[in-house]
PDB file of C-alpha atoms in Angstrom:
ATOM      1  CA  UNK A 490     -12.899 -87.653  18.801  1.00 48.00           C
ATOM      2  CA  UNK A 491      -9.459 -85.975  18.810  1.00 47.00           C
ATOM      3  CA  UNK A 492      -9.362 -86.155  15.819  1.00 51.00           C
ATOM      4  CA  UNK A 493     -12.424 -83.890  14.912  1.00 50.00           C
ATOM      5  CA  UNK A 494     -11.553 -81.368  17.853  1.00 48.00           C
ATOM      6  CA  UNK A 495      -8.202 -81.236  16.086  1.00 52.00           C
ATOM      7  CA  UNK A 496      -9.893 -80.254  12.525  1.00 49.00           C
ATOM      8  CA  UNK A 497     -12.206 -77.909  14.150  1.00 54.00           C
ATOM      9  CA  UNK A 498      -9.406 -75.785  16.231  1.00 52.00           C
ATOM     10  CA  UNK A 499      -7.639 -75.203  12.859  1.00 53.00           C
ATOM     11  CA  UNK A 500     -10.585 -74.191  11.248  1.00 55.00           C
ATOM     12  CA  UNK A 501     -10.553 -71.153  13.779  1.00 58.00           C
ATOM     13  CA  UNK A 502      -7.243 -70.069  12.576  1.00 61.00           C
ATOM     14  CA  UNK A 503      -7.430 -67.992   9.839  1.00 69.00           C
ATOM     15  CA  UNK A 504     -10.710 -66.267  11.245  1.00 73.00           C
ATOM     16  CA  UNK A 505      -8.195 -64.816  14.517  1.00 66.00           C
ATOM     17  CA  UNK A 506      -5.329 -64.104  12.139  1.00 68.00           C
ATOM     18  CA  UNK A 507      -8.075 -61.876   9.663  1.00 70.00           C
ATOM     19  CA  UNK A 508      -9.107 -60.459  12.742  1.00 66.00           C
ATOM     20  CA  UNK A 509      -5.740 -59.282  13.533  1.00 71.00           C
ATOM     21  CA  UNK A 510      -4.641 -57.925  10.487  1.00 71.00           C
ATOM     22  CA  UNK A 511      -7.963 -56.053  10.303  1.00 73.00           C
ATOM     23  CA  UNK A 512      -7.345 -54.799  14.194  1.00 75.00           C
ATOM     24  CA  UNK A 513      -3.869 -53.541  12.525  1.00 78.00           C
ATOM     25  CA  UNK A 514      -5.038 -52.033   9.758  1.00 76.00           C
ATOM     26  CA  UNK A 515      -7.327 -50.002  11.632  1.00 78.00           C
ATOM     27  CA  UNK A 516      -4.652 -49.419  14.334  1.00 79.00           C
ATOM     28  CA  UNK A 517      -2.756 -47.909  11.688  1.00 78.00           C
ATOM     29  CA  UNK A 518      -5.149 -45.738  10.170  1.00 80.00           C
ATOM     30  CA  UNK A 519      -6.389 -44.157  13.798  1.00 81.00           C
ATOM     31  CA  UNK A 520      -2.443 -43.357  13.709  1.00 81.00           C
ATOM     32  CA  UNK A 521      -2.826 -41.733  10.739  1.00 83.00           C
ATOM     33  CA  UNK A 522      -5.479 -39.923  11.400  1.00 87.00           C
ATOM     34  CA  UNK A 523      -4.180 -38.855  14.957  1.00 83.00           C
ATOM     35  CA  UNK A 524      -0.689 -37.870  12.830  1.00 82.00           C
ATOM     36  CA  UNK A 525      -3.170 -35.682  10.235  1.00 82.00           C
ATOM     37  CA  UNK A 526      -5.350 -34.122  12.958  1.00 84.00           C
ATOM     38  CA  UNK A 527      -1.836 -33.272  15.241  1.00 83.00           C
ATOM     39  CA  UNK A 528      -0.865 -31.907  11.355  1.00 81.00           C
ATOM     40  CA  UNK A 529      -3.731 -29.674  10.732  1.00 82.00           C
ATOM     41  CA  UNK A 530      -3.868 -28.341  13.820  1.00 81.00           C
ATOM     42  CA  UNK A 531       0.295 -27.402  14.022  1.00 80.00           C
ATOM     43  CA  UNK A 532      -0.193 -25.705  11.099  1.00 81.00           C
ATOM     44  CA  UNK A 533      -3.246 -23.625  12.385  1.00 80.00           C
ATOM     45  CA  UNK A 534      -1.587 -22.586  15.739  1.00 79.00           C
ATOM     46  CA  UNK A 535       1.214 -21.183  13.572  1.00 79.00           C
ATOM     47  CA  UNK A 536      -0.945 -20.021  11.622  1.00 80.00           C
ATOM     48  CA  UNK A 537      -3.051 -18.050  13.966  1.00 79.00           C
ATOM     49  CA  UNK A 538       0.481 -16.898  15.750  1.00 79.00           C
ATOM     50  CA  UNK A 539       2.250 -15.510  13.063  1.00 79.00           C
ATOM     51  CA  UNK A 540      -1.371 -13.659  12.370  1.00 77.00           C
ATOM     52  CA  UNK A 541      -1.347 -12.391  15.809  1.00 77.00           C
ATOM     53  CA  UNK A 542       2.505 -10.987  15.374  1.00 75.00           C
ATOM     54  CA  UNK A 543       1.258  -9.027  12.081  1.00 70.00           C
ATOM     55  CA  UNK A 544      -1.565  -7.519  13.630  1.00 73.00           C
ATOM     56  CA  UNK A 545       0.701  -6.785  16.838  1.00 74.00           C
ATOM     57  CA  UNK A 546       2.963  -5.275  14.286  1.00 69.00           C
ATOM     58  CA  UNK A 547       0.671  -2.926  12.413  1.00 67.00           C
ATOM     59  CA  UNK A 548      -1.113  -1.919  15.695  1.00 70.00           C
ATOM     60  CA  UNK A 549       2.532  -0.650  16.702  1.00 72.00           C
ATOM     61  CA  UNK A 550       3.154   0.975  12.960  1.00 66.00           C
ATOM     62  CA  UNK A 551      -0.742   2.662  13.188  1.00 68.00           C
ATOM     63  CA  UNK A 552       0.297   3.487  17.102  1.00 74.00           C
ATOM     64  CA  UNK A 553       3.781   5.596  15.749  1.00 70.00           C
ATOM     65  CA  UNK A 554       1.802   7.256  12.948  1.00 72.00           C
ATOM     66  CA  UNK A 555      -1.131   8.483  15.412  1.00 77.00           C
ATOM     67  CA  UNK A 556       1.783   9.410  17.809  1.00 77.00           C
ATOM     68  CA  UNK A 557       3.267  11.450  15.316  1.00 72.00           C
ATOM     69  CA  UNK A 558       0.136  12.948  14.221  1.00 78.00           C
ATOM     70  CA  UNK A 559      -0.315  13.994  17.768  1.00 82.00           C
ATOM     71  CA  UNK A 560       1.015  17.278  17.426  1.00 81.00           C
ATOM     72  CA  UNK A 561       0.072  18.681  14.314  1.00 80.00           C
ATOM     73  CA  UNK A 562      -3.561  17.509  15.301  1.00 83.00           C
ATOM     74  CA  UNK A 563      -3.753  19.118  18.509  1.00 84.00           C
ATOM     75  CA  UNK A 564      -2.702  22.318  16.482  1.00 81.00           C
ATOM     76  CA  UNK A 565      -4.917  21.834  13.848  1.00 79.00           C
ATOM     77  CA  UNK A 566      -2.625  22.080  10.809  1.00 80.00           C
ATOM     78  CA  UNK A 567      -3.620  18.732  10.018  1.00 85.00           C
ATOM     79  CA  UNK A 568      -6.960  16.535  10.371  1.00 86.00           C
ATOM     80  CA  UNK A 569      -7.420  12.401  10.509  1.00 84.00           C
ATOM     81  CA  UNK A 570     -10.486  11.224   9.125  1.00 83.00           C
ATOM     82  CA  UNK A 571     -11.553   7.626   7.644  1.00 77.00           C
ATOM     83  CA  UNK A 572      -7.536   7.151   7.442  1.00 78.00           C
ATOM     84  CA  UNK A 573      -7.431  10.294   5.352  1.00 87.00           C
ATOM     85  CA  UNK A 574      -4.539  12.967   6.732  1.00 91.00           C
ATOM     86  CA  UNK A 575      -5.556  16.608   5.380  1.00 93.00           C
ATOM     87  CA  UNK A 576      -2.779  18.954   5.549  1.00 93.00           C
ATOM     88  CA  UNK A 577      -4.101  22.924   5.870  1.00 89.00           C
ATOM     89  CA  UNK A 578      -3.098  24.707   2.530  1.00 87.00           C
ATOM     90  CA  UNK A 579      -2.165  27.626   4.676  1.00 89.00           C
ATOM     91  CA  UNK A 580       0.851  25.378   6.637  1.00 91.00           C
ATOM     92  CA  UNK A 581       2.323  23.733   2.958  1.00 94.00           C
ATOM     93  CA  UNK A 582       2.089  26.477   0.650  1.00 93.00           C
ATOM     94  CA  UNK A 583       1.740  30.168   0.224  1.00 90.00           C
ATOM     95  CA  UNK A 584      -1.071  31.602  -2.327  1.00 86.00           C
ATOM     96  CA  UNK A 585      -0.911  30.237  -5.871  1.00 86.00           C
ATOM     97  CA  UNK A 586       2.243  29.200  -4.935  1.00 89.00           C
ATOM     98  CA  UNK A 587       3.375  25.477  -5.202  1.00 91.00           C
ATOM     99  CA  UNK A 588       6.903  25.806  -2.900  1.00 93.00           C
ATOM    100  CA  UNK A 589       6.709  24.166   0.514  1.00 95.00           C
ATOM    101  CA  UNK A 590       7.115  27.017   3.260  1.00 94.00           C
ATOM    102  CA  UNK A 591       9.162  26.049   6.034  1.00 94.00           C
ATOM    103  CA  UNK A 592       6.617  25.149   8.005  1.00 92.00           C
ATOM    104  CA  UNK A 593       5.092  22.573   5.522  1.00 93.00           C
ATOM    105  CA  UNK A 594       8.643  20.894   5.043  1.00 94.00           C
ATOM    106  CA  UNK A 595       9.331  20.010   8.514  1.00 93.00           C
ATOM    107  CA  UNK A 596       5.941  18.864   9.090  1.00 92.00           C
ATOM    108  CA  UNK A 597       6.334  16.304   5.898  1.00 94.00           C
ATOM    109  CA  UNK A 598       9.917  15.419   7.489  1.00 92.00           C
ATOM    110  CA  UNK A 599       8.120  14.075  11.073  1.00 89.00           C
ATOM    111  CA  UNK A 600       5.360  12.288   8.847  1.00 89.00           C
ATOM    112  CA  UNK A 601       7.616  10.500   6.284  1.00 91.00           C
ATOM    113  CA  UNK A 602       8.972   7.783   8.713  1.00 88.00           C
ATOM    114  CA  UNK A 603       5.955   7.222  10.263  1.00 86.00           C
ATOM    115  CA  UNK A 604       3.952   6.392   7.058  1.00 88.00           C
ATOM    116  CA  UNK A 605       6.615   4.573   5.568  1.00 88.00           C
ATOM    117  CA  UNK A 606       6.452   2.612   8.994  1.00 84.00           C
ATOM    118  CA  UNK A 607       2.651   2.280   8.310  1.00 82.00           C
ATOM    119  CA  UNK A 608       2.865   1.063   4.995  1.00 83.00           C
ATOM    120  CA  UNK A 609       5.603  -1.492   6.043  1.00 75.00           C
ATOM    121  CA  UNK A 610       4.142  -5.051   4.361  1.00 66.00           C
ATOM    122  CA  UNK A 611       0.746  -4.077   3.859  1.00 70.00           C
ATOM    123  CA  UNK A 612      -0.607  -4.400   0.203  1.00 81.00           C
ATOM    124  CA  UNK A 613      -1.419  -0.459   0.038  1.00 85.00           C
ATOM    125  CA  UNK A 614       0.013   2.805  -1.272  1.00 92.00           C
ATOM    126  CA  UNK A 615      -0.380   6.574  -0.632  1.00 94.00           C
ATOM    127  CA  UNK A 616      -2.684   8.651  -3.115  1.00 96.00           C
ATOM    128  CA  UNK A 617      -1.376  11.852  -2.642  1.00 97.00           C
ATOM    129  CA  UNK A 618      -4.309  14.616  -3.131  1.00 97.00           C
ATOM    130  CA  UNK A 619      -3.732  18.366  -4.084  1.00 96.00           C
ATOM    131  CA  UNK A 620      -7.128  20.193  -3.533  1.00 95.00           C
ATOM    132  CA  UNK A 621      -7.539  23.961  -4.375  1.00 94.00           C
ATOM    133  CA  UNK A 622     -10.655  26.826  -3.519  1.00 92.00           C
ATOM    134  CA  UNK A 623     -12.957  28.187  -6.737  1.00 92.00           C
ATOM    135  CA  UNK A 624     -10.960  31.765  -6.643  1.00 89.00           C
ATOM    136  CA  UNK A 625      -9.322  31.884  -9.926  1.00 87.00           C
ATOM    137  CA  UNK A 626      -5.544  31.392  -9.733  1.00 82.00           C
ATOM    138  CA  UNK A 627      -3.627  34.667  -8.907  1.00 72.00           C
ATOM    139  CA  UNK A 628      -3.413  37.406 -11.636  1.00 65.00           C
ATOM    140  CA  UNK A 629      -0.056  37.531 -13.145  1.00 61.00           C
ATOM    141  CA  UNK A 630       0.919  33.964 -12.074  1.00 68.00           C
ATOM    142  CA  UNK A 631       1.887  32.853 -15.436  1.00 71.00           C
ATOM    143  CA  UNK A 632       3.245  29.607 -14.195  1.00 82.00           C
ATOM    144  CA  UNK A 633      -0.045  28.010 -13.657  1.00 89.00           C
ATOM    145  CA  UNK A 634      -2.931  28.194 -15.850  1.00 87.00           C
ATOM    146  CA  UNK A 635      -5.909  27.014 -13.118  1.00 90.00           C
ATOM    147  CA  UNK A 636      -6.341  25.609 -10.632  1.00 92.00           C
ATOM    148  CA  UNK A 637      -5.739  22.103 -11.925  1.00 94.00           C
ATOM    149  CA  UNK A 638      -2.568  22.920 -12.809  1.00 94.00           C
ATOM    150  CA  UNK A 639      -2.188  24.373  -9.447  1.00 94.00           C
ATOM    151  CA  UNK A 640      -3.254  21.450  -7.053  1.00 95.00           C
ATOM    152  CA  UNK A 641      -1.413  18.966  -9.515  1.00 96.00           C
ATOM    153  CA  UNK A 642       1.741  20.861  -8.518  1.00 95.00           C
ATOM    154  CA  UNK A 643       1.313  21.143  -5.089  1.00 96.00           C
ATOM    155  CA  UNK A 644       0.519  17.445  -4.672  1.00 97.00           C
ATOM    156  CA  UNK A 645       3.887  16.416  -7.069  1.00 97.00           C
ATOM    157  CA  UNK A 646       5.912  18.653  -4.658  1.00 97.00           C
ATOM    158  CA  UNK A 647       4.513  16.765  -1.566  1.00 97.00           C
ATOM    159  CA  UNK A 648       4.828  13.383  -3.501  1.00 97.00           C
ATOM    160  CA  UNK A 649       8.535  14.107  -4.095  1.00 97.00           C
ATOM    161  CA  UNK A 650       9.489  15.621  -0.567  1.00 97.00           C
ATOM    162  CA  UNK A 651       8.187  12.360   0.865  1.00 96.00           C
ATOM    163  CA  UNK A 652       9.875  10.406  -1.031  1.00 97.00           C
ATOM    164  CA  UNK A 653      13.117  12.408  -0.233  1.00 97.00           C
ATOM    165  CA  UNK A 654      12.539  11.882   3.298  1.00 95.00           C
ATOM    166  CA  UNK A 655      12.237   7.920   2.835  1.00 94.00           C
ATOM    167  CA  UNK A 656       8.590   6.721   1.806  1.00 94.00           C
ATOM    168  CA  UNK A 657       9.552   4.769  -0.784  1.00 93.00           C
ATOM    169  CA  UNK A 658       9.122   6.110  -4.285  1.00 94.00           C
ATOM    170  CA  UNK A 659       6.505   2.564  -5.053  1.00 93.00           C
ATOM    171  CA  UNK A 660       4.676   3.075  -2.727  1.00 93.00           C
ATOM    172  CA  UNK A 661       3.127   7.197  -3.335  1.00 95.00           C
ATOM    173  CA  UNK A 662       1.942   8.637  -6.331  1.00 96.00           C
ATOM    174  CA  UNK A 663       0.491  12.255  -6.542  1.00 97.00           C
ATOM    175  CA  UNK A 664      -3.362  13.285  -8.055  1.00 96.00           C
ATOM    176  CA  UNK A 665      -5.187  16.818  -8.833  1.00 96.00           C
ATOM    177  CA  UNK A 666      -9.071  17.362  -8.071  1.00 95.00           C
ATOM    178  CA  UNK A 667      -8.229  21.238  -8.409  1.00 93.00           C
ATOM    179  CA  UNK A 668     -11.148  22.523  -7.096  1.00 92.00           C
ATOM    180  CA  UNK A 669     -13.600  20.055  -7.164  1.00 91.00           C
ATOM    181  CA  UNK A 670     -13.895  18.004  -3.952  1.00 90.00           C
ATOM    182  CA  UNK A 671     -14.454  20.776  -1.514  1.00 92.00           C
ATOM    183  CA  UNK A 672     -14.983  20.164   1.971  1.00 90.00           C
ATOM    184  CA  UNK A 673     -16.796  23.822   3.066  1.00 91.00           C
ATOM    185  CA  UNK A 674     -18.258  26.473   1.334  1.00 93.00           C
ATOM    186  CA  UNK A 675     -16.219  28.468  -0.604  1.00 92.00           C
ATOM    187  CA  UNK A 676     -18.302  31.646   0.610  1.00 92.00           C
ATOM    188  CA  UNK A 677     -16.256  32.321   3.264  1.00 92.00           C
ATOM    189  CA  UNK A 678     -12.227  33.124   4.060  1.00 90.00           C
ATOM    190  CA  UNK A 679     -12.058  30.301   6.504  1.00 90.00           C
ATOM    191  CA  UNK A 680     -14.158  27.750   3.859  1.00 91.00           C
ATOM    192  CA  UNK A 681     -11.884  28.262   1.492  1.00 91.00           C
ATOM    193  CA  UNK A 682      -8.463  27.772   3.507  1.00 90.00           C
ATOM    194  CA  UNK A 683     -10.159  24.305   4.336  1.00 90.00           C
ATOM    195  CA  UNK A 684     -10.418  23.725   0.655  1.00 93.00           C
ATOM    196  CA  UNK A 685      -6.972  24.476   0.503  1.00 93.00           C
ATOM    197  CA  UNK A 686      -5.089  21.364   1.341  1.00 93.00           C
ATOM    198  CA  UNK A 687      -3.839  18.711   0.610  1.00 96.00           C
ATOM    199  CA  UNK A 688      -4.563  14.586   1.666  1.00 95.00           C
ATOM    200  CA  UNK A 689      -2.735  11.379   2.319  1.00 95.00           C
ATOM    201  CA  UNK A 690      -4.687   8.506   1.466  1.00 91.00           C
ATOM    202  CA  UNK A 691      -3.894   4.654   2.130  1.00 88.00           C
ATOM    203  CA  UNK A 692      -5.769   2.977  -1.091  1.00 88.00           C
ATOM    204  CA  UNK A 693      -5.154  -0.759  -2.244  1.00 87.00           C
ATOM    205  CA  UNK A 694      -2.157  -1.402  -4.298  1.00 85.00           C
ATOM    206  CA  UNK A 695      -2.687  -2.445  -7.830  1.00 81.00           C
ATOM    207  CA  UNK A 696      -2.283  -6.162  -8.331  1.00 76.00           C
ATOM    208  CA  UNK A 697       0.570  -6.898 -10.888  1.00 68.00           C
ATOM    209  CA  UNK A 698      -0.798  -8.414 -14.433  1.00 61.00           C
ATOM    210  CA  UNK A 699      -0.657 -12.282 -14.618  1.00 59.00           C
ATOM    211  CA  UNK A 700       1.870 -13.425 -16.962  1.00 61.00           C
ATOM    212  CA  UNK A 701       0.871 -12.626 -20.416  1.00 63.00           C
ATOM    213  CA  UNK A 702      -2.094 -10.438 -19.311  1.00 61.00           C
ATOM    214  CA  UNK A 703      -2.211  -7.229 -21.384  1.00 60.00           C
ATOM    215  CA  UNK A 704      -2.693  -4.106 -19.629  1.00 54.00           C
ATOM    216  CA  UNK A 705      -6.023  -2.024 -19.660  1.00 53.00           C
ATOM    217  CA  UNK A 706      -4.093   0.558 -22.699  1.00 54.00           C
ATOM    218  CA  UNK A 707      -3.781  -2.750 -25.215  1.00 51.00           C
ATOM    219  CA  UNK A 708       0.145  -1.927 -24.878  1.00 46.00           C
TER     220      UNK A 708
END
């Protein structure tokens, strides 16, 4: 009799010691899975707090740029709309004339930190916009030929003072529309100093070509 309760407790043996390296194996993947889970969600909360700081960050750049646009809004030398800044003709240039007035320069001068503020890591750039009335360029002005020529001019000379005054030069290029995109009527005084102006525009920078990616000209 002892004999057989002797062969039958050593049977059980192996079956416990199976058991417990199966309860440890699956000990050790629960810790695994508790280390991956505790992993994942680490990296989210930093994640989600270094997206809060950037947003923080460009709410305070956007808050300094409407703060300097204050002024000049309230005076209505320049307008804000769908991000666009329009600067009146009338306060950046004289008639047919493509040299800042006074006026015009110090008015780039209080917007050039700001915007270069704005810009800061963001993946955009300023288009630059020169924008003229239909009247034919002035009679006599033989250093434009229309008013292409004109509102290219006018929007290099704003390109460049900006830069000058610290938006950096990668970041701003200048465009013409002459007198194309109007924004009144060009039938009266007043609709035609609107069309005089000249805009700021945040657009998307221009992703750099993937290593040995030919550019759109085939050179």
């Amino acid at each position: 009799m002892s004999d057989e309760l002797e062969v039958d407790g050593g049977s059980h043996a192996p079956i416990w010691a199976a058991f417990g390296d199966l309860m440890s194996v699956l000990l050790g993947a629960f810790v695994l899975i508790l280390v991956g889970v505790v992993a994942v969600q680490l990296e989210l909360s930093q994640r989600l707090d270094q997206e809060v700081k950037q947003r923080q960050a460009e709410a305070k750049r956007l808050q300094t740029l409407e703060q300097a646009l204050a002024g000049p809004l309230a005076a209505g030398r320049v307008t804000l709309v769908d991000g666009r800044i329009g600067i009146s003709g009338n306060v950046l240039f004289a008639l047919s004339s493509d040299q800042l007035q006074p006026e015009g320069k110090e008015l780039l001068r209080s917007l050039a930190a700001p915007l270069a503020a704005y810009l800061g890591s963001r993946e955009k750039i300023l288009m630059v916009s020169g924008f003229t009335d239909d009247a034919p360029v002035r009679e006599g002005n033989r250093r434009f030929a229309d008013n292409w020529e004109l509102s290219a001019q006018r929007s290099l000379t704003v390109t460049r003072t900006l830069i000058a005054d610290g938006v950096p030069a990668d970041a701003v290029f200048a465009a013409a529309f002459g007198s194309e995109q109007p924004v009144s009527s060009n039938a009266s005084e007043d609709g035609r100093a609107r069309n005089r102006r000249v805009e700021i525009a945040p657009i998307p920078k221009p992703k750099a070509a993937a290593p040995g990616e030919k550019s759109g000209d085939g050179s």
